């Protein structure tokens, strides 16, 4: 658990202490909880409430905002539309995604990049759009702080990563995991084993639990819900930047409510600029430590992962 109290702004006294704690977590498993993050419990509660109202809406309301695989990856996805782990069954989850609104003449929309485009807001779910937009703004502030602290933990200037992020491709993803059926087997997951693809993920989950993280020794541990906190995890860009020093660990979701309850989570992915070129940061590679992976742009990695899991 990392307490962000007195470290949310650049001149605050606990900035370096917290950066050290992030370093320790990032070198171990790339997952940590944050408290003292400054986001109101009431806003999180409202975000969960509008998401629940959406997922419990009639099918036609949800289908009207269906995500198009060839589109901007915004809108509704049915059960089975994604398979995060190719060795498992399709994910047992419904999803809804939105992001920053990009006009039709935005250069990245014109280039056809997924993740950039117009949101598909559902009809008849009161306060849905307002709440999602407010939640995105708030969590994005936290995410910027975490990117600064991450840079500090690597002895870089605090704006190092942000400078690469001219056109962010962030996504807010609302998730709804129905109970698993009696036919569920060892390959049945709400979300199959995967790493996240971007930079930083900020996750709020309900009281059901079910998120599991794979440690470096291969064992799985539960990331149980802790009231008032977020789970933060590092995505694939971080091991690329640090040349393997910091990790983006595998994780998965199983709805363990014994066939009774839906599980809900709200996930904000800080996914960076599609044209940002990702290569090891200064000092992360040397003759003794050659690059583990070739450089790539954020967009190349994202497109490959979308094809792999929605294909
Ligand atoms: O629902 C969760 O707890 C995790 C979801 C997740 O890992 C993802 O969407 O990438
Ligand atoms: Fe994930």
Coordinates of C-alpha atoms and ligand atoms in Angstrom, one line a residue:
X1 CA 0.0 0.0 0.0
X2 CA 1.5 3.3 -1.0
X3 CA 0.0 6.4 0.7
X4 CA 0.1 9.4 -1.6
X5 CA -0.6 11.9 1.1
X6 CA 1.7 14.9 0.8
X7 CA 3.1 13.7 -2.5
X8 CA 0.5 14.7 -5.1
X9 CA 2.2 17.9 -6.2
X10 CA 5.8 18.4 -7.3
X11 CA 6.9 20.5 -4.3
X12 CA 5.4 18.2 -1.6
X13 CA 7.6 16.7 1.1
X14 CA 6.9 13.0 0.6
X15 CA 7.6 13.0 -3.2
X16 CA 10.9 11.1 -3.0
X17 CA 9.8 8.7 -0.3
X18 CA 6.8 7.7 -2.5
X19 CA 9.0 7.4 -5.6
X20 CA 11.2 4.9 -3.7
X21 CA 8.2 2.9 -2.7
X22 CA 7.0 2.8 -6.3
X23 CA 10.4 1.7 -7.4
X24 CA 10.3 -1.2 -5.0
X25 CA 6.9 -2.3 -6.2
X26 CA 7.7 -1.9 -9.8
X27 CA 10.8 -4.0 -9.5
X28 CA 8.9 -6.8 -7.8
X29 CA 5.5 -7.2 -9.5
X30 CA 4.5 -3.9 -11.1
X31 CA 1.3 -3.8 -8.9
X32 CA 0.5 -1.7 -5.8
X33 CA -2.4 -0.1 -4.0
X34 CA -2.7 3.6 -3.6
X35 CA -4.4 5.5 -0.8
X36 CA -4.4 9.2 -0.1
X37 CA -5.0 9.7 -3.8
X38 CA -7.3 12.7 -3.6
X39 CA -10.3 11.2 -5.6
X40 CA -13.5 11.4 -3.7
X41 CA -15.3 8.2 -2.7
X42 CA -18.5 9.7 -3.8
X43 CA -17.3 10.1 -7.4
X44 CA -16.1 6.5 -7.5
X45 CA -19.5 5.4 -6.1
X46 CA -21.3 7.4 -8.8
X47 CA -19.2 6.0 -11.5
X48 CA -20.0 2.4 -10.4
X49 CA -23.7 3.3 -10.2
X50 CA -24.0 4.7 -13.7
X51 CA -22.0 1.7 -15.0
X52 CA -24.3 -0.7 -13.3
X53 CA -27.3 1.1 -14.7
X54 CA -25.9 0.8 -18.2
X55 CA -25.1 -2.9 -18.0
X56 CA -28.6 -3.6 -16.6
X57 CA -30.2 -1.7 -19.4
X58 CA -32.2 -3.5 -22.1
X59 CA -30.0 -5.2 -24.7
X60 CA -31.1 -2.8 -27.4
X61 CA -29.8 0.2 -25.4
X62 CA -26.4 -1.5 -25.1
X63 CA -26.3 -2.8 -28.7
X64 CA -27.0 0.8 -30.0
X65 CA -23.6 1.8 -28.8
X66 CA -21.8 -1.4 -29.9
X67 CA -18.0 -1.1 -30.4
X68 CA -16.9 -1.6 -34.0
X69 CA -13.7 -3.7 -34.2
X70 CA -12.5 -1.5 -37.1
X71 CA -13.4 1.7 -35.2
X72 CA -12.0 3.7 -32.4
X73 CA -12.5 1.0 -29.7
X74 CA -15.2 3.0 -28.1
X75 CA -18.6 1.7 -26.9
X76 CA -20.1 -1.6 -25.8
X77 CA -18.6 -5.1 -26.0
X78 CA -20.6 -8.3 -25.4
X79 CA -19.6 -11.4 -23.6
X80 CA -17.1 -13.3 -25.6
X81 CA -16.0 -10.3 -27.8
X82 CA -12.5 -10.4 -26.3
X83 CA -10.2 -13.4 -25.5
X84 CA -7.3 -12.0 -23.4
X85 CA -5.7 -15.4 -23.0
X86 CA -5.6 -17.4 -26.3
X87 CA -5.2 -20.6 -24.3
X88 CA -8.5 -20.0 -22.4
X89 CA -12.2 -19.6 -23.3
X90 CA -13.5 -16.2 -24.4
X91 CA -13.7 -13.7 -21.5
X92 CA -17.0 -13.8 -19.5
X93 CA -17.4 -10.0 -19.3
X94 CA -19.3 -7.1 -20.8
X95 CA -17.5 -3.9 -21.3
X96 CA -18.0 -0.3 -22.2
X97 CA -15.1 2.0 -23.3
X98 CA -14.8 5.7 -23.7
X99 CA -11.9 8.2 -24.0
X100 CA -11.0 11.7 -24.9
X101 CA -13.4 13.1 -27.5
X102 CA -11.5 13.6 -30.8
X103 CA -13.2 15.4 -33.7
X104 CA -13.4 13.8 -37.1
X105 CA -10.6 16.1 -38.4
X106 CA -8.1 15.2 -35.5
X107 CA -4.9 14.1 -37.3
X108 CA -5.0 10.7 -35.6
X109 CA -8.6 10.1 -36.5
X110 CA -7.7 10.9 -40.1
X111 CA -4.9 8.4 -39.9
X112 CA -7.4 5.8 -38.7
X113 CA -5.7 5.0 -35.4
X114 CA -7.8 2.9 -33.0
X115 CA -8.3 4.6 -29.6
X116 CA -8.9 8.0 -31.2
X117 CA -12.4 9.1 -32.1
X118 CA -15.9 10.0 -30.9
X119 CA -17.5 8.4 -27.9
X120 CA -20.7 6.4 -28.2
X121 CA -22.9 7.6 -25.3
X122 CA -25.9 5.4 -24.4
X123 CA -29.4 6.9 -24.4
X124 CA -31.4 7.0 -21.2
X125 CA -28.8 6.3 -18.6
X126 CA -29.0 9.4 -16.5
X127 CA -25.7 11.2 -15.7
X128 CA -23.7 8.6 -17.6
X129 CA -21.7 10.9 -19.8
X130 CA -21.2 13.6 -17.2
X131 CA -20.0 11.1 -14.6
X132 CA -17.6 9.2 -17.0
X133 CA -16.1 12.6 -18.1
X134 CA -15.6 13.8 -14.6
X135 CA -14.2 10.4 -13.5
X136 CA -11.8 10.4 -16.4
X137 CA -10.6 13.9 -15.6
X138 CA -10.0 13.1 -12.0
X139 CA -8.2 9.8 -12.5
X140 CA -6.2 11.3 -15.3
X141 CA -4.8 13.9 -12.8
X142 CA -3.8 11.0 -10.6
X143 CA -2.3 9.2 -13.5
X144 CA -0.1 12.2 -14.4
X145 CA 1.1 12.4 -10.9
X146 CA 2.0 8.7 -11.0
X147 CA 3.9 9.1 -14.3
X148 CA 5.9 12.0 -12.6
X149 CA 6.6 9.8 -9.6
X150 CA 7.6 7.0 -11.8
X151 CA 10.1 9.2 -13.7
X152 CA 11.4 10.4 -10.3
X153 CA 11.9 6.8 -9.2
X154 CA 14.1 6.3 -12.3
X155 CA 16.1 9.5 -11.6
X156 CA 14.6 11.2 -14.7
X157 CA 13.1 14.7 -14.8
X158 CA 9.5 14.5 -13.6
X159 CA 8.0 15.4 -17.0
X160 CA 10.1 12.9 -18.9
X161 CA 7.2 10.5 -19.8
X162 CA 4.6 13.3 -20.1
X163 CA 6.7 14.9 -22.8
X164 CA 6.2 11.8 -25.0
X165 CA 2.4 12.1 -24.5
X166 CA 1.2 14.9 -26.8
X167 CA -2.0 13.1 -28.0
X168 CA -2.9 10.7 -25.1
X169 CA -4.9 7.6 -26.1
X170 CA -6.3 7.0 -22.6
X171 CA -9.3 4.7 -22.2
X172 CA -11.9 4.4 -19.5
X173 CA -13.2 0.9 -19.4
X174 CA -16.3 -0.2 -17.4
X175 CA -16.5 -3.9 -16.8
X176 CA -19.3 -6.2 -15.8
X177 CA -18.5 -9.8 -15.0
X178 CA -21.6 -12.1 -14.8
X179 CA -21.4 -15.2 -12.6
X180 CA -19.7 -18.1 -14.2
X181 CA -22.0 -21.0 -15.3
X182 CA -22.0 -24.5 -13.9
X183 CA -20.1 -25.5 -17.0
X184 CA -17.1 -23.3 -16.1
X185 CA -13.7 -25.1 -16.1
X186 CA -10.1 -24.3 -15.4
X187 CA -10.0 -22.3 -18.6
X188 CA -13.0 -20.1 -17.7
X189 CA -12.2 -16.5 -16.7
X190 CA -13.9 -13.2 -16.5
X191 CA -10.7 -11.8 -18.0
X192 CA -8.0 -14.2 -19.1
X193 CA -4.4 -14.0 -18.1
X194 CA -2.8 -10.8 -19.7
X195 CA -0.6 -7.9 -19.1
X196 CA -1.8 -4.4 -19.7
X197 CA -0.6 -2.7 -22.9
X198 CA 0.0 0.9 -22.0
X199 CA 1.8 2.8 -19.3
X200 CA -0.2 2.9 -16.1
X201 CA -3.6 1.3 -15.2
X202 CA -5.7 2.6 -12.3
X203 CA -8.3 0.1 -11.3
X204 CA -11.3 0.4 -8.9
X205 CA -13.1 -2.9 -8.1
X206 CA -16.2 -3.6 -6.2
X207 CA -16.3 -5.7 -3.0
X208 CA -16.5 -9.1 -4.8
X209 CA -12.8 -9.6 -5.3
X210 CA -11.5 -12.0 -8.0
X211 CA -8.5 -10.1 -9.4
X212 CA -5.4 -12.2 -9.3
X213 CA -1.8 -11.3 -10.0
X214 CA 1.0 -13.6 -11.1
X215 CA 4.2 -13.2 -9.2
X216 CA 7.7 -13.6 -10.7
X217 CA 7.8 -17.2 -9.3
X218 CA 4.6 -18.1 -11.2
X219 CA 2.3 -18.2 -8.2
X220 CA -1.0 -16.3 -8.3
X221 CA -2.0 -14.0 -5.4
X222 CA -5.4 -12.3 -4.9
X223 CA -5.5 -8.5 -5.1
X224 CA -8.4 -8.2 -2.6
X225 CA -10.5 -5.0 -2.7
X226 CA -9.5 -2.5 -0.1
X227 CA -12.0 0.3 0.5
X228 CA -10.9 3.8 -0.6
X229 CA -7.9 2.6 -2.6
X230 CA -7.1 1.9 -6.2
X231 CA -5.0 -0.9 -7.6
X232 CA -2.3 0.6 -9.8
X233 CA -0.4 -1.6 -12.3
X234 CA 2.3 -1.0 -14.9
X235 CA 1.7 -1.8 -18.5
X236 CA 4.0 -3.1 -21.2
X237 CA 5.5 0.3 -22.0
X238 CA 7.3 0.4 -18.6
X239 CA 9.4 -2.8 -19.1
X240 CA 10.3 -1.5 -22.5
X241 CA 11.4 1.9 -21.1
X242 CA 13.3 0.3 -18.2
X243 CA 14.6 -2.6 -20.3
X244 CA 13.1 -5.1 -17.9
X245 CA 13.9 -3.4 -14.6
X246 CA 10.3 -2.6 -13.9
X247 CA 7.6 -5.2 -14.6
X248 CA 4.1 -5.4 -16.2
X249 CA 2.9 -8.6 -14.5
X250 CA 0.3 -11.0 -15.8
X251 CA -3.1 -10.8 -14.1
X252 CA -6.6 -12.3 -14.6
X253 CA -10.1 -12.1 -13.2
X254 CA -12.3 -14.9 -11.9
X255 CA -15.8 -14.1 -10.7
X256 CA -15.7 -16.2 -7.5
X257 CA -19.2 -15.3 -6.3
X258 CA -20.3 -18.9 -6.6
X259 CA -22.7 -18.3 -9.4
X260 CA -24.6 -15.5 -7.7
X261 CA -23.4 -12.0 -8.2
X262 CA -22.1 -9.8 -11.0
X263 CA -18.7 -8.4 -10.4
X264 CA -17.9 -4.8 -11.4
X265 CA -14.7 -2.8 -12.0
X266 CA -13.8 0.5 -13.5
X267 CA -10.4 0.7 -15.2
X268 CA -8.5 3.8 -16.5
X269 CA -5.7 3.0 -18.9
X270 CA -3.0 5.6 -19.4
X271 CA -2.1 4.5 -22.9
X272 CA 0.0 7.4 -24.3
X273 CA 0.5 8.9 -27.7
X274 CA 0.2 6.4 -30.6
X275 CA 3.2 8.0 -32.2
X276 CA 5.4 8.0 -29.1
X277 CA 8.6 6.0 -29.8
X278 CA 9.3 3.6 -27.0
X279 CA 13.0 2.8 -26.4
X280 CA 15.0 2.2 -23.2
X281 CA 15.5 5.4 -21.1
X282 CA 19.0 6.8 -20.6
X283 CA 21.1 4.3 -18.7
X284 CA 18.7 1.3 -19.0
X285 CA 20.8 -0.4 -21.7
X286 CA 24.5 -1.1 -22.0
X287 CA 26.9 -3.6 -23.4
X288 CA 26.1 -5.9 -20.5
X289 CA 22.4 -5.2 -20.7
X290 CA 21.4 -5.2 -24.3
X291 CA 17.8 -4.2 -25.1
X292 CA 15.3 -7.1 -24.4
X293 CA 12.9 -5.9 -27.1
X294 CA 13.3 -3.8 -30.2
X295 CA 11.9 -0.2 -30.0
X296 CA 8.4 0.3 -31.2
X297 CA 5.7 3.0 -31.2
X298 CA 2.8 2.8 -28.8
X299 CA 0.4 2.4 -31.7
X300 CA 2.3 -0.6 -33.1
X301 CA 2.0 -2.4 -29.8
X302 CA -1.6 -1.4 -29.3
X303 CA -2.7 -2.5 -32.8
X304 CA -0.9 -5.9 -32.4
X305 CA -2.6 -6.5 -29.0
X306 CA -6.1 -5.5 -30.3
X307 CA -5.7 -7.9 -33.2
X308 CA -4.5 -10.7 -31.0
X309 CA -7.3 -10.4 -28.4
X310 CA -10.3 -9.4 -30.5
X311 CA -9.2 -11.2 -33.7
Ligands
LIG1 O1 -11.6 -6.1 -13.7 C1 -10.4 -6.2 -13.2 O2 -10.3 -6.2 -12.0 C2 -9.2 -6.2 -14.1 C3 -9.5 -5.8 -15.5 C4 -8.2 -5.9 -16.3 O3 -7.2 -6.4 -15.9 C5 -8.2 -5.2 -17.6 O4 -9.3 -4.8 -18.1 O5 -7.1 -5.0 -18.2
LIG2 FE1 -5.6 -5.8 -17.1

